[in-house]
Short mmCIF file of C-alpha atoms in Angstrom, two decimals:
data_model
loop_
_atom_site.label_atom_id
_atom_site.label_comp_id
_atom_site.label_asym_id
_atom_site.label_seq_id
_atom_site.Cartn_x
_atom_site.Cartn_y
_atom_site.Cartn_z
CA MET A 22 143.08 -149.78 -27.16
CA ASN A 23 144.17 -152.69 -25.01
CA ILE A 24 146.41 -151.44 -22.21
CA ASN A 25 148.66 -154.49 -22.56
CA LYS A 26 149.31 -153.75 -26.23
CA LYS A 27 150.13 -150.15 -25.38
CA LEU A 28 152.57 -151.29 -22.71
CA ASP A 29 154.17 -153.67 -25.19
CA ARG A 30 154.77 -150.76 -27.57
CA VAL A 31 156.30 -148.67 -24.80
CA LYS A 32 158.60 -151.53 -23.79
CA GLN A 33 159.61 -152.08 -27.40
CA TRP A 34 160.34 -148.37 -27.89
CA ALA A 35 162.39 -148.19 -24.67
CA GLY A 36 164.27 -151.35 -25.57
CA GLU A 37 165.19 -149.94 -28.97
CA LYS A 38 166.44 -146.72 -27.37
CA MET A 39 168.59 -148.71 -24.95
CA GLY A 40 169.84 -150.98 -27.69
CA ALA A 41 168.37 -154.12 -26.15
CA GLU A 42 165.71 -154.69 -28.81
CA SER A 43 166.01 -154.82 -32.59
CA LYS A 44 163.65 -152.95 -34.92
CA THR A 45 162.26 -153.61 -38.36
CA ASN A 46 164.22 -151.56 -40.89
CA VAL A 47 162.84 -150.06 -44.07
CA SER A 48 164.48 -149.99 -47.47
CA ASP A 49 166.93 -147.29 -48.60
CA GLU A 50 164.40 -146.11 -51.18
CA PHE A 51 161.80 -145.62 -48.43
CA LYS A 52 164.31 -143.64 -46.37
CA ALA A 53 165.13 -141.44 -49.37
CA LEU A 54 161.42 -140.74 -49.90
CA GLU A 55 161.03 -139.84 -46.24
CA MET A 56 163.92 -137.38 -46.46
CA GLU A 57 162.40 -135.88 -49.59
CA MET A 58 159.04 -135.46 -47.86
CA ASP A 59 160.74 -133.64 -44.99
CA LEU A 60 162.33 -131.20 -47.46
CA ARG A 61 159.03 -130.69 -49.26
CA HIS A 62 157.17 -130.06 -46.00
CA GLU A 63 159.76 -127.54 -44.79
CA GLY A 64 159.65 -125.68 -48.09
CA MET A 65 155.85 -125.68 -48.27
CA VAL A 66 155.55 -124.25 -44.78
CA LYS A 67 157.91 -121.39 -45.65
CA LEU A 68 156.20 -120.75 -49.00
CA HIS A 69 152.79 -120.62 -47.36
CA LYS A 70 154.03 -118.26 -44.65
CA SER A 71 155.68 -115.88 -47.13
CA MET A 72 152.67 -115.92 -49.49
CA THR A 73 150.29 -115.21 -46.62
CA THR A 74 152.43 -112.27 -45.55
CA TYR A 75 152.56 -110.99 -49.14
CA VAL A 76 148.79 -111.18 -49.61
CA LYS A 77 148.14 -109.53 -46.24
CA SER A 78 150.47 -106.67 -47.10
CA LEU A 79 148.63 -106.04 -50.39
CA SER A 80 145.16 -106.33 -48.87
CA LYS A 81 145.83 -104.36 -45.68
CA ARG A 82 143.32 -101.54 -45.31
CA ASN A 83 143.56 -98.33 -43.31
CA GLU A 84 140.94 -95.92 -42.08
CA ALA A 85 140.29 -92.96 -44.36
CA ASP A 86 138.94 -89.58 -43.31
CA ASP A 87 135.38 -90.92 -43.37
CA LYS A 88 136.37 -93.90 -41.15
CA GLU A 89 136.04 -96.25 -44.13
CA LYS A 90 138.70 -98.94 -44.43
CA ILE A 91 140.37 -98.74 -47.84
CA LEU A 92 143.69 -99.69 -49.38
CA PRO A 93 146.57 -97.23 -48.85
CA VAL A 94 146.70 -96.46 -52.58
CA GLY A 95 142.96 -95.79 -52.50
CA TYR A 96 143.40 -93.47 -49.52
CA LEU A 97 146.12 -91.62 -51.44
CA ALA A 98 143.76 -91.29 -54.40
CA GLN A 99 140.99 -89.86 -52.21
CA THR A 100 143.18 -87.17 -50.68
CA MET A 101 144.51 -86.14 -54.10
CA ILE A 102 141.02 -85.84 -55.58
CA HIS A 103 139.59 -83.95 -52.62
CA HIS A 104 142.42 -81.43 -52.51
CA GLY A 105 142.44 -81.08 -56.29
CA GLU A 106 138.79 -80.07 -56.22
CA ASP A 107 139.70 -77.16 -53.90
CA PHE A 108 141.41 -75.39 -56.80
CA GLU A 109 139.86 -73.50 -59.69
CA PRO A 110 138.76 -75.60 -62.69
CA ASP A 111 141.57 -74.16 -64.85
CA SER A 112 144.31 -74.84 -62.26
CA ASP A 113 147.07 -77.08 -63.58
CA PHE A 114 147.99 -78.24 -60.10
CA GLY A 115 144.41 -79.07 -59.19
CA ASN A 116 143.77 -80.93 -62.45
CA CYS A 117 147.02 -82.86 -62.04
CA LEU A 118 146.05 -83.91 -58.52
CA ILE A 119 142.60 -85.02 -59.71
CA GLY A 120 144.08 -86.96 -62.64
CA MET A 121 146.63 -88.66 -60.38
CA GLY A 122 143.89 -89.50 -57.89
CA ARG A 123 141.58 -91.02 -60.52
CA THR A 124 144.47 -93.13 -61.83
CA ASN A 125 145.31 -94.43 -58.37
CA GLU A 126 141.65 -95.27 -57.80
CA ARG A 127 141.77 -97.58 -60.82
CA ILE A 128 145.09 -99.00 -59.60
CA ALA A 129 143.45 -99.76 -56.24
CA ARG A 130 140.68 -101.71 -57.99
CA SER A 131 143.28 -103.62 -60.00
CA GLN A 132 145.12 -104.42 -56.78
CA GLU A 133 141.96 -105.84 -55.21
CA THR A 134 141.45 -108.07 -58.27
CA TYR A 135 145.07 -109.20 -58.15
CA VAL A 136 144.86 -110.09 -54.44
CA ALA A 137 141.69 -112.10 -55.07
CA ASN A 138 143.34 -114.03 -57.93
CA ALA A 139 146.47 -114.69 -55.87
CA THR A 140 144.43 -115.90 -52.91
CA ASN A 141 142.15 -118.16 -54.94
CA GLY A 142 145.06 -119.48 -56.98
CA TRP A 143 148.55 -119.94 -55.64
CA LEU A 144 147.73 -119.51 -51.92
CA GLU A 145 144.98 -122.15 -52.07
CA SER A 146 147.35 -124.42 -53.98
CA LEU A 147 149.87 -124.18 -51.14
CA GLU A 148 147.14 -124.92 -48.62
CA ARG A 149 146.14 -128.06 -50.56
CA SER A 150 149.77 -129.19 -50.61
CA LEU A 151 150.05 -128.66 -46.86
CA ALA A 152 146.84 -130.64 -46.33
CA MET A 153 148.30 -133.56 -48.28
CA MET A 154 151.49 -133.31 -46.27
CA LYS A 155 149.50 -133.33 -43.02
CA GLU A 156 147.67 -136.49 -44.07
CA TYR A 157 151.00 -138.11 -44.95
CA GLN A 158 152.45 -137.25 -41.53
CA ALA A 159 149.41 -138.76 -39.80
CA ALA A 160 149.81 -141.94 -41.85
CA ARG A 161 153.54 -141.99 -41.07
CA LYS A 162 152.83 -141.72 -37.35
CA LYS A 163 150.30 -144.56 -37.62
CA LEU A 164 152.91 -146.66 -39.42
CA GLU A 165 155.43 -146.11 -36.62
CA ASN A 166 152.91 -147.19 -33.98
CA ARG A 167 152.07 -150.33 -35.94
CA ARG A 168 155.76 -151.02 -36.46
CA LEU A 169 156.33 -150.89 -32.71
CA ALA A 170 153.39 -153.25 -32.15
CA TYR A 171 154.68 -155.65 -34.81
CA ASP A 172 158.22 -155.66 -33.38
CA ALA A 173 156.84 -156.16 -29.87
CA SER A 174 154.85 -159.19 -31.02
CA LEU A 175 157.87 -160.53 -32.89
CA SER A 176 160.06 -160.14 -29.80
CA LYS A 177 157.42 -161.86 -27.67
CA MET A 178 157.30 -164.72 -30.18
CA GLN A 179 161.06 -165.15 -30.10
CA LYS A 180 161.19 -165.14 -26.30
CA ALA A 181 158.35 -167.65 -25.88
CA LYS A 182 159.53 -170.96 -24.47
CA LYS A 183 156.78 -172.95 -26.14
CA GLU A 184 154.45 -172.50 -29.03
CA ASP A 185 151.38 -170.38 -28.31
CA TYR A 186 148.77 -170.00 -31.03
CA ARG A 187 147.58 -166.73 -29.47
CA VAL A 188 151.04 -165.19 -29.82
CA GLU A 189 151.31 -166.45 -33.41
CA GLU A 190 147.90 -165.06 -34.28
CA GLU A 191 148.79 -161.70 -32.75
CA LEU A 192 152.05 -161.65 -34.75
CA ARG A 193 150.23 -162.35 -38.04
CA SER A 194 147.67 -159.63 -37.27
CA GLN A 195 150.30 -157.03 -36.37
CA LYS A 196 152.35 -157.88 -39.45
CA ALA A 197 149.33 -157.45 -41.73
CA LYS A 198 148.51 -154.08 -40.16
CA TYR A 199 152.12 -152.93 -40.49
CA GLU A 200 152.29 -153.87 -44.17
CA GLU A 201 148.95 -152.15 -44.82
CA SER A 202 150.16 -148.91 -43.21
CA SER A 203 153.47 -149.13 -45.05
CA GLU A 204 151.69 -149.35 -48.40
CA ASP A 205 149.44 -146.42 -47.42
CA VAL A 206 152.46 -144.24 -46.57
CA VAL A 207 154.20 -145.07 -49.84
CA ARG A 208 151.03 -144.30 -51.79
CA ARG A 209 150.68 -140.91 -50.08
CA MET A 210 154.29 -140.02 -50.81
CA GLN A 211 153.78 -140.85 -54.48
CA ASP A 212 150.60 -138.74 -54.54
CA ILE A 213 152.55 -135.77 -53.19
CA LYS A 214 155.18 -136.17 -55.89
CA GLU A 215 152.56 -136.45 -58.64
CA ALA A 216 150.76 -133.34 -57.36
CA GLU A 217 153.85 -131.34 -58.32
CA ALA A 218 152.45 -130.91 -61.84
CA ASP A 219 149.36 -129.17 -60.43
CA SER A 220 151.60 -126.91 -58.35
CA VAL A 221 153.54 -125.91 -61.47
CA ALA A 222 150.28 -125.02 -63.25
CA ASP A 223 149.05 -123.00 -60.26
CA LEU A 224 152.37 -121.16 -60.05
CA GLY A 225 152.15 -120.32 -63.76
CA ALA A 226 148.65 -118.93 -63.22
CA PHE A 227 150.03 -116.77 -60.40
CA LEU A 228 152.69 -115.46 -62.79
CA ASP A 229 150.00 -114.54 -65.33
CA ALA A 230 147.96 -112.74 -62.65
CA GLU A 231 151.01 -110.79 -61.50
CA LEU A 232 151.93 -109.78 -65.04
CA GLU A 233 148.36 -108.68 -65.73
CA TYR A 234 148.30 -106.59 -62.55
CA TYR A 235 151.52 -104.75 -63.31
CA ASP A 236 150.46 -104.32 -66.95
CA ARG A 237 147.29 -102.58 -65.85
CA CYS A 238 149.16 -100.34 -63.42
CA ARG A 239 151.68 -99.40 -66.09
CA ASP A 240 148.98 -98.74 -68.69
CA GLU A 241 147.10 -96.48 -66.27
CA LEU A 242 150.23 -94.48 -65.46
CA LEU A 243 151.22 -94.19 -69.13
CA ARG A 244 147.72 -92.97 -70.00
CA LEU A 245 147.96 -90.35 -67.26
CA LYS A 246 151.39 -89.24 -68.47
CA ARG A 247 150.08 -88.93 -72.04
CA ASP A 248 147.09 -86.83 -70.92
CA TRP A 249 148.94 -84.91 -68.21
CA PRO A 250 146.97 -81.68 -67.64
CA ALA A 251 150.11 -79.57 -67.26
CA GLY A 252 151.40 -80.73 -70.64
CA THR A 253 154.75 -82.12 -69.50
CA THR A 254 156.13 -83.85 -66.45
CA SER A 255 159.65 -82.37 -66.84
CA PRO A 256 160.86 -79.62 -64.49
CA ARG A 257 160.44 -76.01 -65.65
CA GLY A 258 162.92 -75.00 -68.33
CA ASP A 259 164.48 -78.48 -68.23
CA GLN A 260 166.66 -77.21 -65.41
CA ARG A 261 167.87 -80.12 -63.39
CA ARG A 262 168.92 -79.71 -59.81
CA PRO A 263 172.70 -80.09 -59.73
CA ASN A 264 173.97 -83.20 -58.10
CA PRO A 265 175.77 -82.56 -54.82
CA ARG A 266 179.50 -82.95 -54.97
CA SER A 267 180.53 -86.14 -53.29
CA ARG A 268 183.49 -86.16 -50.96
CA SER A 269 186.16 -88.68 -51.74
CA ASN A 270 186.90 -90.83 -48.76
CA THR A 271 190.49 -92.02 -48.72
CA ALA A 272 190.37 -93.61 -45.29
CA HIS A 273 189.95 -97.38 -45.16
CA ASP A 274 189.18 -99.23 -42.01
CA TYR A 275 190.69 -102.53 -41.03
CA ASN A 276 187.69 -104.63 -42.02
CA GLU A 277 187.42 -103.15 -45.53
CA ARG A 278 191.15 -103.62 -46.15
CA TYR A 279 191.48 -107.19 -44.98
CA SER A 280 187.96 -108.60 -45.57
CA ALA A 281 189.03 -109.85 -49.03
CA TYR A 282 191.51 -112.23 -47.41
CA ASP A 283 188.96 -113.91 -45.14
CA GLU A 284 187.93 -117.25 -46.58
CA PRO A 285 184.17 -117.90 -46.17
CA GLU A 286 183.12 -121.12 -44.50
CA PRO A 287 181.70 -123.68 -46.93
CA GLU A 288 177.93 -124.10 -46.66
CA PRO A 289 176.58 -127.57 -45.89
CA VAL A 290 175.32 -129.49 -48.89
CA ARG A 291 171.51 -129.73 -48.87
CA PRO A 292 169.90 -132.83 -50.36
CA SER A 293 167.88 -132.14 -53.47
CA ILE A 294 164.26 -133.07 -54.20
CA ARG A 295 163.70 -135.42 -57.11
CA SER A 296 161.07 -133.82 -59.27
CA GLN A 297 158.25 -135.93 -60.69
CA GLY A 298 158.58 -134.35 -64.13
CA ARG A 299 160.18 -131.43 -65.95
CA VAL A 300 158.31 -128.49 -67.31
CA ALA A 301 158.28 -128.22 -71.09
CA SER A 302 161.11 -125.99 -72.33
CA SER A 303 158.80 -124.08 -74.66
CA SER A 304 156.51 -123.15 -71.78
CA ARG A 305 159.45 -122.11 -69.62
CA ASN A 306 160.95 -120.00 -72.41
CA MET A 307 157.56 -118.37 -72.95
CA HIS A 308 157.48 -117.24 -69.31
CA LEU A 309 161.08 -116.03 -69.51
CA ASP A 310 160.32 -114.06 -72.68
CA ALA A 311 157.31 -112.51 -70.99
CA LEU A 312 159.48 -111.40 -68.08
CA ASP A 313 162.18 -110.00 -70.38
CA GLU A 314 159.56 -108.05 -72.31
CA TYR A 315 158.46 -106.16 -69.24
CA ARG A 316 161.89 -105.78 -67.68
CA GLN A 317 162.96 -102.17 -67.98
CA PRO A 318 166.65 -101.47 -68.62
CA GLU A 319 168.50 -99.81 -65.80
CA PRO A 320 169.20 -96.13 -66.41
CA ARG A 321 172.80 -95.36 -67.20
CA ARG A 322 174.47 -93.34 -64.51
CA PRO A 323 175.77 -90.00 -65.79
CA ASN A 324 179.48 -89.37 -65.64
CA ILE A 325 180.31 -86.50 -63.36
CA SER A 326 183.39 -84.56 -64.41
CA ARG A 327 185.21 -82.73 -61.68
CA ALA A 328 186.64 -79.36 -62.56
CA SER A 329 190.14 -78.65 -61.40
CA THR A 330 190.46 -75.66 -59.04
CA PHE A 331 194.24 -75.77 -58.67
CA GLN A 332 195.89 -72.88 -60.49
CA GLY A 333 199.55 -73.73 -59.87
CA PRO A 334 202.29 -71.59 -58.43
CA THR A 335 202.36 -67.92 -59.41
CA SER A 336 205.49 -66.29 -60.73
CA ILE A 337 206.94 -63.43 -58.72
CA TYR A 338 208.83 -60.71 -60.62
CA LEU A 339 211.11 -58.26 -58.74
CA THR A 340 212.24 -54.99 -60.25
CA TRP A 341 215.60 -53.74 -59.12
CA ALA A 342 216.25 -50.00 -59.23
CA PRO A 343 219.68 -48.49 -58.82
CA VAL A 344 220.32 -46.75 -55.56
#
């Protein structure tokens, strides 16, 4: 790069910061797209970080007794099977341990399949989105450099005391480069918005993989419960351990008493992202129905009746005898 052109850009940038030089402004629509891209980039970075952490937590392996690295659920299965084999063949406890271990071995294999599907699906989709965002940011930086060069040439043209064809030619060249970069940035922003449909499809595939994983785990556990070697999983004689009596706390601290009167500070309004298109309502309802089908109702808490231990005042009878 010509050192003089670089110095012109630096002078133009410094002049704009000091308020001595004017700059070429973009349209309001371009500014809105830039703000939207910033929101998308911030969200994609956080999504990628959280998904990476989630996948790592599911695929983390620990050393077993034989120094082999396996999943924690697989390690649990190994210890159950090995200890279960220490008992006699007709031992209920030993057979239950072996059955639980075999079930968790199959769950471990299902978990490995689920992690592979999540990595090859939704995680790679986020990485593609971040790659597109990185290319957009590089194009945006190039546009800013060409804008500075164009404004520097324009300022030089306005300050020239006489016509100079070299200055005019430089201005035309810088203007053409600026317009070319501007069109490239707009095209990349539109590509990012249009890629939202692919992200929706990849997210739906991740939902299907997660449902399939939990379905398999539930089926394995239900099969084990049905074929439980001990016959039933309930405690002996259906005798439940009594719930401990809770102590009623009548003391209230200052914060609990007066926290209801504290007015929360209003949160700042975040700008929203204009979506490229809406997902079909039938497809969305299908996913919601699938989630409702596998959502288990919360168990109803039992009512605990408290027996009264107060017997009331006792009557005292005095017998008077004549003296």
